[in-house]
Amino acid sequence: DQQVKQNSPSLSVQEGRISILNCDYTNSMFDYFLWYKKYPAEGPTFLISISSIKDKNEDGRFTVFLNKSAKHLSLHIVPSQPGDSAVYFCAASALGSGGSNYKLTFGKGTLLTVNP
Amino acid sequence: EPEVTQTPSHQVTQMGQEVILRCVPISNHLYFYWYRQILGQKVEFLVSFYNNEISEKSEIFDDQFSVERPDGSNFTLKIRSTKLEDSAMYFCASSDRIPLHFGNGTRLTVT
């Protein structure tokens, strides 16, 4: 039961170009979305997030776009740098459903390789 | 910057043995979590913990698993009788609310 899907296992881009990572979700209860970056032998590191009341959030080189009607979000990295090479996980939370936790549901991840 | 620390980084155990994975969450956080990632698969939720009790657990978190916050700083995951399929990276996370902050994980290998 994949509630969060990242259909591209890998992506390769040239340094300086734009990287676009995609994510789809099926659970309509999700109302908060996050991107995490993971290097080998490390835990996921929070990168950027977006609430369902917004359609765009920008932080430096990173921008997340949310299309609620399509249940789709994307992460844009521009310009891409070799140090961005990592696995990127899309994650979602149902904050509005109440309960005493902020559990995340993760996608399978996309391995981004930025070539010099 | 405060971080979540996990020990050990790698644990090898024999099938049927008990293991305890340890975590020190970020000090002012109130919500604690365990996730696992089997090699090549996604990061899966195991359990969340708040106010000294489990707030949610997944189907994976069966009677073989337990969590404890034995003192004000540690958060542990115990697997009572390990199986081969328990081999995975186990990540602890903590949060004030959102986002979650993850440790670097414990690689558990069950032989």
Tab-separated table of C-alpha atoms in Angstrom:
chain	number	residue	atom	x	y	z
A	1	ASP	CA	0.000	0.000	0.000
A	2	GLN	CA	2.121	2.854	-1.328
A	3	GLN	CA	0.496	6.014	-0.076
A	4	VAL	CA	3.509	8.068	-1.158
A	5	LYS	CA	5.100	7.208	-4.474
A	6	GLN	CA	8.337	8.287	-6.030
A	7	ASN	CA	8.299	6.619	-9.393
A	8	SER	CA	11.817	7.541	-10.458
A	9	PRO	CA	14.411	5.485	-8.605
A	10	SER	CA	17.205	7.635	-9.979
A	11	LEU	CA	17.932	10.905	-11.742
A	12	SER	CA	21.147	12.206	-13.224
A	13	VAL	CA	21.745	15.882	-14.043
A	14	GLN	CA	24.633	18.115	-14.959
A	15	GLU	CA	26.038	20.580	-12.476
A	16	GLY	CA	24.367	23.970	-12.820
A	17	ARG	CA	21.182	22.558	-14.374
A	18	ILE	CA	17.829	22.095	-12.692
A	19	SER	CA	16.947	18.887	-10.855
A	20	ILE	CA	13.253	18.049	-10.609
A	21	LEU	CA	12.189	15.270	-8.283
A	22	ASN	CA	8.596	14.128	-8.304
A	23	CYS	CA	6.273	12.613	-5.750
A	24	ASP	CA	2.645	11.483	-5.838
A	25	TYR	CA	0.373	10.617	-2.957
A	26	THR	CA	-2.939	8.842	-2.666
A	27	ASN	CA	-4.130	9.602	0.870
A	28	SER	CA	-6.403	12.655	0.905
A	29	MET	CA	-5.777	13.060	4.635
A	30	PHE	CA	-2.201	14.162	4.012
A	31	ASP	CA	-1.928	17.889	4.566
A	32	TYR	CA	1.767	18.484	5.121
A	33	PHE	CA	4.603	17.388	2.897
A	34	LEU	CA	8.339	17.262	3.421
A	35	TRP	CA	11.475	16.462	1.500
A	36	TYR	CA	14.384	14.771	3.189
A	37	LYS	CA	17.874	14.218	1.864
A	38	LYS	CA	19.917	11.183	2.808
A	39	TYR	CA	23.601	10.497	2.371
A	40	PRO	CA	24.959	6.946	2.761
A	41	ALA	CA	25.502	5.901	6.387
A	42	GLU	CA	23.512	8.889	7.646
A	43	GLY	CA	19.928	9.424	8.661
A	44	PRO	CA	17.431	11.442	6.613
A	45	THR	CA	17.963	15.198	6.950
A	46	PHE	CA	15.048	17.587	6.642
A	47	LEU	CA	15.294	19.826	3.600
A	48	ILE	CA	12.065	21.712	2.956
A	49	SER	CA	8.338	21.372	3.588
A	50	ILE	CA	4.996	22.670	2.415
A	51	SER	CA	1.563	22.864	3.924
A	52	SER	CA	-1.463	21.916	1.851
A	53	ILE	CA	-2.750	25.482	2.076
A	54	LYS	CA	0.145	26.614	-0.093
A	55	ASP	CA	1.217	25.680	-3.588
A	56	LYS	CA	4.838	26.752	-3.417
A	57	ASN	CA	7.571	27.119	-0.853
A	58	GLU	CA	11.068	28.320	-1.598
A	59	ASP	CA	14.274	28.126	0.409
A	60	GLY	CA	17.405	29.204	-1.414
A	61	ARG	CA	18.099	26.802	-4.257
A	62	PHE	CA	15.237	24.527	-3.228
A	63	THR	CA	11.595	25.012	-4.173
A	64	VAL	CA	8.729	22.644	-3.494
A	65	PHE	CA	5.564	22.822	-5.558
A	66	LEU	CA	2.286	21.243	-4.509
A	67	ASN	CA	-0.629	20.441	-6.812
A	68	LYS	CA	-3.375	19.271	-4.470
A	69	SER	CA	-5.888	18.423	-7.159
A	70	ALA	CA	-3.364	16.114	-8.823
A	71	LYS	CA	-1.996	14.891	-5.476
A	72	HIS	CA	1.454	15.668	-6.778
A	73	LEU	CA	4.454	17.518	-5.450
A	74	SER	CA	7.866	18.224	-6.843
A	75	LEU	CA	11.191	19.444	-5.569
A	76	HIS	CA	13.223	21.751	-7.782
A	77	ILE	CA	16.902	22.279	-7.137
A	78	VAL	CA	18.502	25.045	-9.127
A	79	PRO	CA	21.339	25.267	-9.787
A	80	SER	CA	22.253	21.681	-8.960
A	81	GLN	CA	25.616	21.075	-7.326
A	82	PRO	CA	27.673	17.872	-6.979
A	83	GLY	CA	27.131	18.033	-3.205
A	84	ASP	CA	23.403	17.614	-3.827
A	85	SER	CA	24.042	14.020	-4.892
A	86	ALA	CA	22.044	11.952	-2.400
A	87	VAL	CA	18.797	10.031	-2.021
A	88	TYR	CA	15.796	12.341	-1.741
A	89	PHE	CA	12.729	11.142	0.127
A	90	CYS	CA	9.293	12.624	-0.145
A	91	ALA	CA	7.271	12.313	3.063
A	92	ALA	CA	3.744	13.208	4.095
A	93	SER	CA	1.865	13.740	7.317
A	94	ALA	CA	-1.811	14.025	8.232
A	95	LEU	CA	-1.548	16.807	10.803
A	96	GLY	CA	-5.229	17.651	10.648
A	97	SER	CA	-6.302	14.159	11.621
A	98	GLY	CA	-5.408	14.856	15.233
A	99	GLY	CA	-3.664	12.398	17.453
A	100	SER	CA	-0.546	12.918	19.453
A	101	ASN	CA	2.125	12.318	16.892
A	102	TYR	CA	3.505	13.757	13.697
A	103	LYS	CA	4.145	10.453	11.965
A	104	LEU	CA	5.573	10.639	8.461
A	105	THR	CA	4.877	8.289	5.574
A	106	PHE	CA	7.812	8.057	3.204
A	107	GLY	CA	8.228	7.323	-0.472
A	108	LYS	CA	10.927	4.936	-1.677
A	109	GLY	CA	13.326	7.720	-2.564
A	110	THR	CA	15.063	8.986	-5.683
A	111	LEU	CA	18.820	8.809	-6.038
A	112	LEU	CA	20.010	12.103	-7.479
A	113	THR	CA	23.434	12.215	-9.082
A	114	VAL	CA	24.791	15.615	-10.067
A	115	ASN	CA	27.692	15.285	-12.469
A	116	PRO	CA	30.447	17.922	-12.507
B	1	GLU	CA	22.988	22.148	16.140
B	2	PRO	CA	21.371	19.561	18.463
B	3	GLU	CA	21.157	16.098	17.016
B	4	VAL	CA	19.662	12.699	17.644
B	5	THR	CA	22.300	10.131	18.533
B	6	GLN	CA	21.957	6.388	18.170
B	7	THR	CA	24.055	3.540	19.524
B	8	PRO	CA	25.437	1.210	18.454
B	9	SER	CA	26.003	2.102	14.826
B	10	HIS	CA	26.123	-1.581	13.917
B	11	GLN	CA	24.764	-4.565	15.841
B	12	VAL	CA	25.201	-8.163	14.820
B	13	THR	CA	23.103	-10.748	16.611
B	14	GLN	CA	21.998	-14.327	16.224
B	15	MET	CA	18.453	-15.272	15.422
B	16	GLY	CA	16.373	-15.615	18.573
B	17	GLN	CA	18.481	-13.221	20.608
B	18	GLU	CA	17.205	-10.037	22.194
B	19	VAL	CA	18.587	-6.693	21.080
B	20	ILE	CA	18.190	-3.206	22.460
B	21	LEU	CA	18.767	-0.229	20.215
B	22	ARG	CA	19.416	3.028	21.976
B	23	CYS	CA	18.665	6.607	21.102
B	24	VAL	CA	19.209	9.955	22.729
B	25	PRO	CA	16.638	12.353	21.262
B	26	ILE	CA	17.059	16.112	21.066
B	27	SER	CA	16.633	17.353	24.613
B	28	ASN	CA	13.557	19.570	24.359
B	29	HIS	CA	11.619	17.281	22.030
B	30	LEU	CA	8.452	15.578	23.198
B	31	TYR	CA	7.653	13.188	20.349
B	32	PHE	CA	9.763	10.136	19.629
B	33	TYR	CA	9.707	7.630	16.792
B	34	TRP	CA	11.329	4.506	15.441
B	35	TYR	CA	11.531	3.790	11.735
B	36	ARG	CA	13.315	1.077	9.834
B	37	GLN	CA	14.644	0.686	6.334
B	38	ILE	CA	15.242	-2.763	4.903
B	39	LEU	CA	17.959	-2.647	2.267
B	40	GLY	CA	16.622	-1.188	-0.973
B	41	GLN	CA	13.201	-0.460	0.438
B	42	LYS	CA	11.469	2.595	1.813
B	43	VAL	CA	11.758	4.031	5.291
B	44	GLU	CA	8.886	2.452	7.260
B	45	PHE	CA	7.189	3.739	10.378
B	46	LEU	CA	7.313	1.438	13.383
B	47	VAL	CA	6.068	3.374	16.393
B	48	SER	CA	5.542	6.821	17.854
B	49	PHE	CA	5.773	7.697	21.530
B	50	TYR	CA	4.483	10.711	23.433
B	51	ASN	CA	3.825	11.470	27.060
B	52	ASN	CA	5.344	8.160	28.150
B	53	GLU	CA	3.127	6.002	26.037
B	54	ILE	CA	2.810	4.672	22.527
B	55	SER	CA	0.648	6.998	20.444
B	56	GLU	CA	0.633	4.888	17.301
B	57	LYS	CA	2.213	1.700	16.034
B	58	SER	CA	2.349	-0.010	12.677
B	59	GLU	CA	1.519	-3.593	11.776
B	60	ILE	CA	5.238	-4.320	11.811
B	61	PHE	CA	5.425	-3.422	15.499
B	62	ASP	CA	4.172	-6.722	16.874
B	63	ASP	CA	4.599	-8.270	20.328
B	64	GLN	CA	8.296	-8.871	19.654
B	65	PHE	CA	8.912	-5.134	19.754
B	66	SER	CA	8.758	-2.758	22.681
B	67	VAL	CA	9.841	0.797	23.372
B	68	GLU	CA	10.809	2.497	26.555
B	69	ARG	CA	11.944	5.843	27.794
B	70	PRO	CA	13.718	4.643	30.921
B	71	ASP	CA	14.966	8.066	31.995
B	72	GLY	CA	14.754	11.648	30.851
B	73	SER	CA	17.178	11.241	27.993
B	74	ASN	CA	17.133	7.764	26.447
B	75	PHE	CA	14.606	6.147	24.149
B	76	THR	CA	15.062	2.450	23.418
B	77	LEU	CA	13.704	-0.108	20.994
B	78	LYS	CA	13.822	-3.733	22.122
B	79	ILE	CA	13.361	-6.704	19.863
B	80	ARG	CA	12.737	-9.717	22.061
B	81	SER	CA	13.568	-12.589	19.740
B	82	THR	CA	15.170	-11.446	16.524
B	83	LYS	CA	14.361	-12.990	13.151
B	84	LEU	CA	16.376	-12.882	9.955
B	85	GLU	CA	13.843	-10.459	8.475
B	86	ASP	CA	14.529	-7.963	11.260
B	87	SER	CA	17.827	-7.159	9.551
B	88	ALA	CA	17.545	-3.484	8.595
B	89	MET	CA	18.652	0.039	9.416
B	90	TYR	CA	16.727	1.314	12.401
B	91	PHE	CA	16.301	5.059	12.686
B	92	CYS	CA	15.253	6.926	15.775
B	93	ALA	CA	13.645	10.341	15.350
B	94	SER	CA	12.412	13.045	17.645
B	95	SER	CA	10.434	16.204	17.155
B	96	ASP	CA	9.017	19.227	18.849
B	97	ARG	CA	6.187	18.999	16.345
B	98	ILE	CA	7.225	18.821	12.694
B	99	PRO	CA	9.704	18.178	11.052
B	100	LEU	CA	11.133	15.022	12.530
B	101	HIS	CA	14.864	14.910	13.186
B	102	PHE	CA	16.560	11.585	12.556
B	103	GLY	CA	19.618	9.911	13.964
B	104	ASN	CA	22.201	8.187	11.788
B	105	GLY	CA	20.704	4.799	12.445
B	106	THR	CA	21.719	1.408	13.785
B	107	ARG	CA	22.401	-1.275	11.237
B	108	LEU	CA	21.023	-4.514	12.689
B	109	THR	CA	22.256	-7.729	11.135
B	110	VAL	CA	20.584	-10.942	12.259
B	111	THR	CA	22.468	-14.110	11.367
